[in-house]
Amino acid sequence: MEAEKGKTHKYLRERRPVPKEVTEQLKVFTKTKKSILNALKEGDKTIPQLSEVLNMPKEEVMFQLMSLLKYGFVETGEIDDMDEYFYYKVKDNGKDKS
Amino acid sequence: MPEQKETLEYDVLVVGGGIAGGESALNLANIGYKVLLLEKELTIGGKMILLSKVFPTLDCAACITTPKVSEISRHPNITIFTSTVAKKINKIAEHRFEAVILKKPRYVNVPDCTGCQLCEEACPVSVTDQYQYGLVGRKAAYIPFSIASPRAAAIDIDNCTLCGACERACPTKCIDFTQTEEEYLVKVKSVVVATGFNLFDPLKIPRYGFGKFKNVITSMQMERQLAPTRPFNTILRPGDGKMPDNIAYVLCTGSRDKTVGNPICSQICCMYSIKQAQLLMGALPMADITIYYLHIRAFGKGFNEFYAQAQDMGVEFVKGKVGKITENEDGNLILRYEDIESGVVKEAEHDMVVLSVGVLPNMEISETFENKNLELDPFNFVGQPDILASPAKTSIEGVFVAGTASGPMDIPDSILSGGAASAETTSYLRRASL
């Protein structure tokens, strides 16, 4: 079968099933992304604050938040009064259409 | 089964596209030899392209690497295969080698990719970014990093959901999921081994808590935090995003340590730690930096002055062997160490710990040679039977070694070694025509 250019993922999907862990991983990320962005929409937060609100370990919040920063969903705000933790906010022109 | 492709012919096969292999390839290509450069990663440039600055000059590593990498990429006499490994290499006769190489699919047609990153934006998947040493995520459709060469996307097929978002987003239709593994037979006259080194994995020293305590990181992770292509906007603790103000370095992590099977000095850790300490003082002016060391080995040109400069800047040097690291509730770390000067066991609190991990041999290449034995030295680096007279010579006539494949060394020495390997390769090739 000759695969159509621009639709070759369909060609591979027939030959290589996507492992369950991979779809599971995507679900977790999408869920985490949503919860972080929703929490930030209610106000700028630091990582310890997000961790408390979301009941998620700080290192997990850190990793996911930094990834969202890299992907352009979040931006860095001011640093707190103790010069320890930065506040993070949803990027104004957020590409998040969810 | 990988797809069998045609036979390729070159003068020299260079295995490894780091700074040493790149230097060898460039010199050989400039003389007029046709070179095939193999790189197992998605980009050439090796470890150097990922560094922040170099010691002792504090020159920007990327600014030295990228022009060289572009020169290698554009050279008419150099062919680069990324995502490719040598499976077997056989010596048929003098000046006749045959190699079987395996090229893994990138699922992107590189010449058509403009590096626009629209696929990256469209990809819904987020996984750990290996090029940022796990500090941040990346997409399954991704460009390794902004100064990668080739600066082209790749699909991480193991984490791809085959949703097709990247293909729909790609303006040049360069994504191609029909790609498969390709195997080539390569005929060459000589081989340069420039397979570099592995970093010590600190999980092997559980008492340091790496992996368990998130604010204990490796020096390579700190290097990434200091680099222009860094993962965060500033230096942050991976455990909670706090800006650290009291950082400790633990030298000789995985070097000069028989208990982890590596009794030798890695030669670079003292200096890169001193370098990072100086860079950190620039990035975090209020921070205290303490370096726990056994001996400071500042043996190279300008090294001791660089060490003195760090002392003048206020970096604290403690001659002490760290026995154990424990974590406080706030994520701070307690270092229990033997103060060697006083002979007393002490404890100190820091809010971030950097393990200065050592250099380990990358042994895989020796198994690639089938009918001849590429001998390793007692520490499993590529052996140099004639180290004084011909340092690039290996146990196989016509196979030369470049860079850290032969042992720990810094960047200038790696480049020198790459130069030496290209000179000895040239001399070997010229003998063929005499």
Coordinates of C-alpha atoms in Angstrom, one line a residue:
Chain A
M1 CA 0.0 0.0 0.0
E2 CA 1.3 3.4 -1.0
A3 CA 0.8 5.8 1.9
E4 CA -0.6 9.2 1.1
K5 CA 1.8 12.1 1.9
G6 CA 0.6 14.0 4.9
K7 CA -1.5 11.0 6.2
T8 CA 1.3 8.5 6.8
H9 CA 0.5 8.2 10.5
K10 CA -2.5 6.1 9.3
Y11 CA -0.2 3.8 7.4
L12 CA 1.9 3.2 10.5
R13 CA -1.1 2.9 12.8
E14 CA -2.2 -0.2 10.9
R15 CA 1.3 -1.8 11.4
R16 CA 2.3 -0.6 14.8
P17 CA -0.3 -0.5 17.6
V18 CA 0.2 2.4 20.0
P19 CA 1.1 1.0 23.4
K20 CA -1.4 1.5 26.2
E21 CA 1.2 3.3 28.4
V22 CA 1.6 5.9 25.7
T23 CA -2.1 6.8 25.5
E24 CA -2.3 6.7 29.3
Q25 CA 0.7 9.0 29.6
L26 CA -1.0 11.5 27.2
K27 CA -4.2 11.4 29.3
V28 CA -2.3 12.2 32.5
F29 CA -0.5 15.1 30.9
T30 CA -3.7 16.5 29.4
K31 CA -5.4 16.3 32.8
T32 CA -2.5 17.8 34.7
K33 CA -2.2 20.6 32.1
K34 CA -5.8 21.4 32.5
S35 CA -5.7 21.5 36.3
I36 CA -2.6 23.6 36.4
L37 CA -3.9 26.1 33.9
N38 CA -7.3 26.3 35.7
A39 CA -5.6 26.9 39.0
L40 CA -3.5 29.7 37.4
K41 CA -6.5 31.3 35.8
E42 CA -7.8 31.9 39.3
G43 CA -4.7 33.9 40.1
D44 CA -0.9 33.8 39.8
K45 CA 0.7 31.1 42.0
T46 CA 4.1 29.8 43.0
I47 CA 5.0 26.1 42.8
P48 CA 4.4 25.4 46.5
Q49 CA 1.0 27.1 46.3
L50 CA 0.1 25.1 43.2
S51 CA 1.2 22.0 44.9
E52 CA -1.1 22.7 47.8
V53 CA -4.1 23.6 45.7
L54 CA -3.8 20.7 43.3
N55 CA -2.6 18.2 46.0
M56 CA 0.3 17.2 43.8
P57 CA 3.9 16.8 44.8
K58 CA 6.0 19.9 44.3
E59 CA 8.5 18.2 42.0
E60 CA 5.7 17.0 39.8
V61 CA 4.2 20.5 39.6
M62 CA 7.7 21.9 38.9
F63 CA 8.2 19.5 36.0
Q64 CA 4.8 19.9 34.4
L65 CA 4.7 23.7 34.9
M66 CA 8.2 24.1 33.4
S67 CA 7.1 22.0 30.5
L68 CA 4.0 24.2 30.0
L69 CA 6.2 27.3 30.2
K70 CA 8.4 25.8 27.5
Y71 CA 5.3 25.0 25.3
G72 CA 4.1 28.6 25.7
F73 CA 1.0 28.1 27.9
V74 CA 2.5 29.8 31.0
E75 CA 4.8 32.7 31.8
T76 CA 7.0 33.7 34.7
G77 CA 5.8 36.5 36.9
E78 CA 7.3 38.3 39.8
I79 CA 9.4 36.7 42.5
D80 CA 7.9 36.5 46.1
D81 CA 8.9 38.9 48.9
M82 CA 11.5 36.4 50.2
D83 CA 13.2 36.2 46.8
E84 CA 12.6 32.5 46.8
Y85 CA 9.7 31.4 44.6
F86 CA 8.5 32.9 41.3
Y87 CA 4.8 33.4 40.6
Y88 CA 3.6 31.9 37.4
K89 CA 0.6 33.0 35.2
V90 CA -1.3 31.8 32.2
K91 CA 0.1 33.4 29.1
D92 CA -2.2 36.2 27.8
N93 CA -2.2 35.0 24.3
G94 CA -2.5 31.5 25.7
K95 CA -2.8 28.9 22.9
D96 CA -4.9 26.9 25.3
K97 CA -8.2 26.6 23.6
S98 CA -9.6 24.1 26.0
Chain B
M1 CA 14.2 -6.8 9.3
P2 CA 15.9 -3.6 8.3
E3 CA 15.7 -2.6 4.7
Q4 CA 18.9 -3.4 2.9
K5 CA 20.3 -0.4 1.0
E6 CA 23.1 -0.1 -1.5
T7 CA 26.8 -0.3 -0.7
L8 CA 28.5 3.0 0.2
E9 CA 32.1 3.8 -0.4
Y10 CA 34.2 6.4 1.4
D11 CA 37.8 6.9 2.4
V12 CA 37.3 7.2 6.1
L13 CA 34.5 6.1 8.5
V14 CA 34.4 8.4 11.6
V15 CA 32.3 6.8 14.4
G16 CA 31.0 9.6 16.7
G17 CA 30.0 13.1 15.8
G18 CA 31.2 14.9 18.9
I19 CA 33.8 17.5 19.0
A20 CA 36.7 15.0 18.5
G21 CA 35.1 13.1 15.7
G22 CA 34.0 16.3 14.1
E23 CA 37.5 17.7 14.2
S24 CA 38.9 14.6 12.7
A25 CA 36.3 14.5 10.0
L26 CA 36.8 18.2 9.1
N27 CA 40.6 17.8 8.8
L28 CA 40.3 14.7 6.7
A29 CA 37.7 16.3 4.5
N30 CA 39.8 19.5 4.0
I31 CA 42.7 17.3 2.7
G32 CA 40.3 15.9 0.2
Y33 CA 39.2 12.6 1.7
K34 CA 35.6 11.5 1.5
V35 CA 34.3 11.0 5.1
L36 CA 31.3 9.3 6.4
L37 CA 30.5 10.6 9.9
L38 CA 28.2 8.4 12.1
E39 CA 26.3 9.8 15.0
K40 CA 23.9 7.8 17.2
E41 CA 22.0 10.9 18.4
L42 CA 19.7 13.1 16.4
T43 CA 22.3 15.9 16.2
I44 CA 26.0 16.1 16.0
G45 CA 28.1 18.2 18.5
G46 CA 28.3 15.6 21.2
K47 CA 28.3 16.7 24.8
M48 CA 30.1 19.9 24.1
I49 CA 27.1 21.5 22.2
L50 CA 25.1 21.1 25.4
L51 CA 27.5 22.9 27.7
S52 CA 27.2 26.5 29.0
K53 CA 30.8 27.8 29.0
V54 CA 34.2 26.3 28.9
F55 CA 37.0 26.5 31.4
P56 CA 39.3 28.3 32.1
T57 CA 38.5 31.0 29.6
L58 CA 34.7 31.2 30.2
D59 CA 34.1 31.3 26.5
C60 CA 30.6 30.3 25.4
A61 CA 30.7 26.6 24.4
A62 CA 27.9 26.9 21.9
C63 CA 29.7 29.8 20.2
I64 CA 32.7 27.5 19.6
T65 CA 30.8 24.4 18.7
T66 CA 28.1 25.7 16.4
P67 CA 30.4 27.3 13.7
K68 CA 32.4 24.1 13.7
V69 CA 29.3 22.0 13.5
S70 CA 27.9 24.0 10.6
E71 CA 31.2 23.7 8.8
I72 CA 31.1 19.9 9.2
S73 CA 27.4 19.8 8.1
R74 CA 28.1 21.9 5.0
H75 CA 31.4 20.3 3.9
P76 CA 31.1 18.7 0.5
N77 CA 33.4 15.9 1.5
I78 CA 31.5 14.9 4.6
T79 CA 28.4 12.8 4.7
I80 CA 26.6 12.7 8.0
F81 CA 24.3 9.9 9.2
T82 CA 22.5 10.8 12.4
S83 CA 20.5 8.2 14.4
T84 CA 23.0 5.7 13.1
V85 CA 25.3 3.2 14.7
A86 CA 28.0 0.9 13.4
K87 CA 26.8 -2.7 13.9
K88 CA 30.0 -4.4 12.7
I89 CA 33.3 -3.5 11.4
N90 CA 35.7 -5.9 9.7
K91 CA 39.2 -5.5 8.4
I92 CA 39.4 -7.3 5.1
A93 CA 43.0 -6.2 4.3
E94 CA 45.3 -3.2 4.8
H95 CA 43.3 -0.1 3.7
R96 CA 40.2 -2.2 3.3
F97 CA 37.5 -2.1 5.9
E98 CA 33.8 -3.1 5.7
A99 CA 31.2 -1.9 8.1
V100 CA 27.6 -2.6 8.5
I101 CA 25.7 0.5 9.7
L102 CA 22.1 0.8 11.0
K103 CA 20.2 4.0 10.5
K104 CA 17.1 4.3 12.6
P105 CA 14.1 6.1 11.2
R106 CA 13.7 9.8 12.2
Y107 CA 10.2 9.8 10.5
V108 CA 11.1 13.2 9.1
N109 CA 12.5 13.9 5.7
V110 CA 15.4 16.1 6.9
P111 CA 16.1 18.1 3.7
D112 CA 12.4 19.2 3.5
C113 CA 12.2 20.2 7.2
T114 CA 12.5 23.9 7.7
G115 CA 12.7 23.7 11.5
C116 CA 9.5 25.7 11.9
Q117 CA 8.4 23.8 15.0
L118 CA 4.8 23.8 14.0
C119 CA 4.7 20.0 14.5
E120 CA 6.1 20.5 18.0
E121 CA 3.3 22.9 18.8
A122 CA 0.7 20.6 17.4
C123 CA 1.9 17.5 19.2
P124 CA -0.2 16.7 22.3
V125 CA 2.3 14.4 24.0
S126 CA 4.7 15.5 26.7
V127 CA 7.5 13.3 27.8
T128 CA 10.9 13.8 29.6
D129 CA 13.4 15.7 27.5
Q130 CA 16.7 13.7 27.4
Y131 CA 18.6 16.7 26.0
Q132 CA 17.7 18.7 29.1
Y133 CA 18.7 15.7 31.3
G134 CA 15.2 15.2 32.6
L135 CA 14.6 18.7 34.0
V136 CA 11.7 19.5 31.7
G137 CA 9.4 17.9 29.2
R138 CA 9.4 17.8 25.4
K139 CA 7.0 16.8 22.7
A140 CA 7.0 13.5 20.8
A141 CA 7.5 15.5 17.6
Y142 CA 10.5 17.7 18.5
I143 CA 13.6 19.5 17.5
P144 CA 16.3 18.3 20.0
F145 CA 17.3 21.8 20.9
S146 CA 17.6 25.2 19.1
I147 CA 21.2 24.8 18.0
A148 CA 21.0 21.1 17.0
S149 CA 22.5 20.2 13.7
P150 CA 20.6 19.2 11.6
R151 CA 18.0 21.6 13.0
A152 CA 15.2 19.3 12.0
A153 CA 12.3 17.7 13.7
A154 CA 12.2 14.1 14.7
I155 CA 9.5 11.8 15.9
D156 CA 9.9 9.9 19.2
I157 CA 8.1 6.9 17.9
D158 CA 8.1 5.1 21.3
N159 CA 6.0 7.9 22.8
C160 CA 4.0 8.8 19.7
T161 CA 0.2 8.2 19.7
L162 CA 0.1 8.4 15.9
C163 CA -2.6 11.0 16.1
G164 CA -1.4 12.7 13.0
A165 CA -1.5 16.3 14.4
C166 CA 2.1 16.9 13.4
E167 CA 1.5 15.8 9.8
R168 CA -1.5 18.0 9.5
A169 CA 0.5 21.0 10.9
C170 CA 3.6 20.4 8.8
P171 CA 3.7 23.0 5.9
T172 CA 6.2 21.1 3.9
K173 CA 4.8 17.6 4.4
C174 CA 8.2 16.3 5.5
I175 CA 6.9 14.0 8.2
D176 CA 6.9 10.4 6.9
F177 CA 5.8 7.5 9.1
T178 CA 6.6 5.0 6.4
Q179 CA 10.3 5.3 7.1
T180 CA 12.0 2.1 8.4
E181 CA 15.4 1.0 9.6
E182 CA 18.0 1.0 6.9
E183 CA 21.1 -1.0 6.8
Y184 CA 24.1 -0.1 4.7
L185 CA 27.3 -1.9 3.8
V186 CA 30.1 0.7 3.9
K187 CA 33.5 0.2 2.3
V188 CA 36.3 2.4 3.7
K189 CA 40.1 2.6 3.9
S190 CA 40.4 3.6 7.5
V191 CA 38.3 4.1 10.6
V192 CA 38.4 6.8 13.3
V193 CA 36.8 5.8 16.7
A194 CA 35.5 8.9 18.4
T195 CA 32.8 7.4 20.5
G196 CA 33.3 9.7 23.5
F197 CA 32.4 8.9 27.1
N198 CA 29.5 8.1 29.4
L199 CA 28.7 10.2 32.4
F200 CA 28.7 8.4 35.8
D201 CA 25.2 7.5 36.9
P202 CA 24.9 8.7 40.6
L203 CA 22.0 6.3 41.2
K204 CA 24.9 3.9 41.8
I205 CA 25.7 5.8 45.1
P206 CA 22.4 5.6 46.9
R207 CA 23.8 7.3 50.0
Y208 CA 23.9 10.6 48.0
G209 CA 20.1 10.3 47.5
F210 CA 20.1 11.2 43.8
G211 CA 16.8 10.4 42.3
K212 CA 15.1 10.3 45.7
F213 CA 16.0 13.9 46.8
K214 CA 14.9 16.1 43.9
N215 CA 17.3 18.9 44.9
V216 CA 20.3 16.7 44.4
I217 CA 21.2 17.1 40.7
T218 CA 24.1 16.1 38.5
S219 CA 26.7 18.6 37.2
M220 CA 25.3 18.0 33.7
Q221 CA 21.9 19.1 34.9
M222 CA 23.4 22.2 36.3
E223 CA 25.3 22.7 33.1
R224 CA 22.0 22.7 31.2
Q225 CA 20.5 25.2 33.7
L226 CA 23.5 27.5 33.0
A227 CA 23.5 27.1 29.2
P228 CA 21.9 29.6 26.8
T229 CA 19.5 26.8 25.7
R230 CA 18.5 26.2 29.4
P231 CA 15.2 24.7 30.6
F232 CA 14.2 27.3 33.1
N233 CA 14.4 31.1 33.1
T234 CA 17.0 31.1 35.9
I235 CA 18.6 28.6 38.3
L236 CA 15.8 26.7 40.1
R237 CA 15.6 23.7 42.4
P238 CA 13.9 20.9 40.5
G239 CA 12.2 19.9 43.8
D240 CA 10.0 23.0 44.2
G241 CA 11.2 25.7 41.9
K242 CA 13.0 27.7 44.6
M243 CA 15.8 29.9 43.6
P244 CA 18.7 28.4 45.5
D245 CA 21.1 30.5 47.6
N246 CA 23.4 27.9 49.2
I247 CA 24.7 25.4 46.7
A248 CA 27.1 22.5 47.4
Y249 CA 29.3 20.6 45.0
V250 CA 30.4 17.1 45.7
L251 CA 33.5 16.4 43.7
C252 CA 34.7 12.9 42.7
T253 CA 31.2 11.5 42.4
G254 CA 31.9 8.2 40.7
S255 CA 35.6 9.0 40.1
R256 CA 38.6 7.9 42.2
D257 CA 36.2 5.5 43.9
K258 CA 37.0 1.8 43.8
T259 CA 33.6 1.0 45.3
V260 CA 31.9 2.0 42.1
G261 CA 34.5 0.4 39.9
N262 CA 36.1 3.6 38.7
P263 CA 39.4 4.2 40.4
I264 CA 40.7 6.9 38.1
C265 CA 40.5 10.7 38.1
S266 CA 38.0 12.1 35.5
Q267 CA 40.3 15.1 34.9
I268 CA 37.5 17.6 34.2
C269 CA 35.3 17.7 37.3
C270 CA 37.4 20.0 39.4
M271 CA 37.6 22.5 36.7
Y272 CA 34.0 22.3 35.5
S273 CA 32.8 22.6 39.0
I274 CA 34.9 25.7 39.6
K275 CA 33.6 27.1 36.3
Q276 CA 30.0 26.4 37.3
A277 CA 30.6 28.0 40.7
Q278 CA 31.9 31.2 39.1
L279 CA 28.9 31.2 36.6
L280 CA 26.5 30.6 39.5
M281 CA 27.9 33.6 41.4
G282 CA 27.1 35.6 38.3
A283 CA 23.6 34.2 37.9
L284 CA 22.8 34.2 41.7
P285 CA 24.8 37.1 43.2
M286 CA 23.5 36.4 46.7
A287 CA 24.3 32.7 46.7
D288 CA 26.9 30.8 48.7
I289 CA 28.8 28.1 46.8
T290 CA 30.8 25.4 48.7
I291 CA 32.9 22.8 46.9
Y292 CA 33.7 19.7 48.8
Y293 CA 36.9 18.2 47.3
L294 CA 39.5 15.6 47.9
H295 CA 42.2 17.3 46.0
I296 CA 41.8 20.2 43.5
R297 CA 43.6 19.1 40.4
A298 CA 44.2 22.3 38.5
F299 CA 46.9 20.9 36.2
G300 CA 46.3 22.6 32.8
K301 CA 47.2 25.9 31.3
G302 CA 45.5 28.7 33.2
F303 CA 43.7 26.2 35.5
N304 CA 45.4 27.2 38.8
E305 CA 44.7 30.9 38.1
F306 CA 41.1 30.0 37.4
Y307 CA 40.9 28.2 40.8
A308 CA 42.5 31.2 42.6
Q309 CA 40.0 33.4 40.8
A310 CA 37.1 31.3 42.2
Q311 CA 38.6 31.6 45.7
D312 CA 38.9 35.4 45.3
M313 CA 35.2 35.5 44.2
G314 CA 34.3 33.9 47.5
V315 CA 33.6 30.3 46.5
E316 CA 34.3 28.2 49.6
F317 CA 36.5 25.2 49.3
V318 CA 36.2 22.4 51.9
K319 CA 38.6 19.5 51.8
G320 CA 36.1 16.9 52.8
K321 CA 34.7 13.5 51.8
V322 CA 31.0 13.5 51.8
G323 CA 29.6 10.3 53.3
K324 CA 25.9 10.8 53.2
I325 CA 23.2 13.2 52.2
T326 CA 19.8 13.4 53.9
E327 CA 16.9 15.6 53.2
N328 CA 15.0 18.0 55.4
E329 CA 11.2 18.6 55.2
D330 CA 11.8 21.9 53.4
G331 CA 13.8 20.1 50.7
N332 CA 17.1 21.4 52.1
L333 CA 19.9 18.8 52.2
I334 CA 22.2 17.9 55.1
L335 CA 25.7 16.8 54.0
R336 CA 27.5 14.6 56.5
Y337 CA 31.2 14.8 55.7
E338 CA 34.7 14.1 57.0
D339 CA 36.6 17.4 57.3
I340 CA 39.9 16.1 56.2
E341 CA 42.0 19.0 57.6
S342 CA 40.7 18.5 61.1
G343 CA 39.7 14.9 60.9
V344 CA 36.3 15.6 62.3
V345 CA 33.0 14.4 61.0
K346 CA 30.8 17.5 60.4
E347 CA 27.4 18.3 59.0
A348 CA 26.3 21.2 56.8
E349 CA 23.0 22.3 55.4
H350 CA 22.6 23.4 51.7
D351 CA 19.5 24.0 49.7
M352 CA 20.8 22.4 46.5
V353 CA 23.5 19.8 45.9
V354 CA 25.3 19.2 42.6
L355 CA 27.1 15.9 42.2
S356 CA 30.2 16.4 40.0
V357 CA 29.8 13.2 38.1
G358 CA 32.8 11.6 36.4
V359 CA 33.8 10.2 33.1
L360 CA 33.2 6.6 32.3
P361 CA 34.3 4.6 29.2
N362 CA 31.9 3.9 26.4
M363 CA 32.8 0.3 25.6
E364 CA 30.3 -0.6 23.0
I365 CA 32.6 0.1 20.1
S366 CA 35.0 -2.6 20.9
E367 CA 32.3 -5.2 20.3
T368 CA 31.6 -3.8 16.9
F369 CA 35.0 -5.0 15.6
E370 CA 34.5 -8.6 14.5
N371 CA 37.5 -10.1 13.0
K372 CA 40.1 -8.0 14.8
N373 CA 40.3 -7.1 18.5
L374 CA 40.1 -3.4 19.4
E375 CA 42.0 -3.7 22.7
L376 CA 40.8 -1.7 25.7
D377 CA 43.1 -0.3 28.4
P378 CA 42.7 -1.5 32.1
F379 CA 40.0 1.1 32.6
N380 CA 38.1 0.1 29.5
F381 CA 38.9 3.1 27.4
V382 CA 40.2 2.4 23.9
G383 CA 43.8 1.2 24.3
Q384 CA 46.7 3.3 22.9
P385 CA 49.6 0.7 22.4
D386 CA 52.0 3.4 21.3
I387 CA 50.8 6.3 23.4
L388 CA 54.0 8.3 23.3
A389 CA 55.0 8.0 19.7
S390 CA 51.5 7.6 18.0
P391 CA 48.8 8.4 20.5
A392 CA 46.0 7.9 18.0
K393 CA 47.1 4.3 17.1
T394 CA 45.0 1.4 18.4
S395 CA 45.6 -2.3 18.4
I396 CA 44.2 -2.5 14.8
E397 CA 46.4 -1.0 12.1
G398 CA 44.2 1.5 10.2
V399 CA 41.9 2.2 13.1
F400 CA 42.6 5.4 15.1
V401 CA 41.1 6.8 18.2
A402 CA 40.1 10.4 18.9
G403 CA 39.0 12.3 22.0
T404 CA 37.6 10.9 25.2
A405 CA 37.1 7.4 23.7
S406 CA 40.8 6.9 24.8
G407 CA 40.4 8.4 28.3
P408 CA 39.1 11.3 30.2
M409 CA 40.3 14.7 28.8
D410 CA 39.0 18.3 28.5
I411 CA 37.8 20.0 25.4
P412 CA 41.1 21.4 24.1
D413 CA 42.7 18.0 24.5
S414 CA 39.8 16.3 22.7
I415 CA 40.2 18.6 19.8
L416 CA 44.0 18.1 19.8
S417 CA 43.4 14.4 19.9
G418 CA 40.9 14.6 17.0
G419 CA 43.6 16.5 15.1
A420 CA 46.2 13.8 15.9
A421 CA 43.8 11.1 14.8
S422 CA 43.2 12.8 11.4
A423 CA 47.0 13.3 10.9
E424 CA 47.7 9.6 11.6
T425 CA 44.8 8.5 9.4
T426 CA 46.2 10.7 6.6
S427 CA 49.6 9.2 7.0
Y428 CA 48.1 5.7 6.9
L429 CA 46.0 6.5 3.8
R430 CA 49.0 8.0 2.0
R431 CA 51.0 4.9 2.6
A432 CA 48.4 3.0 0.5
S433 CA 49.3 5.1 -2.6
L434 CA 53.1 4.8 -2.1

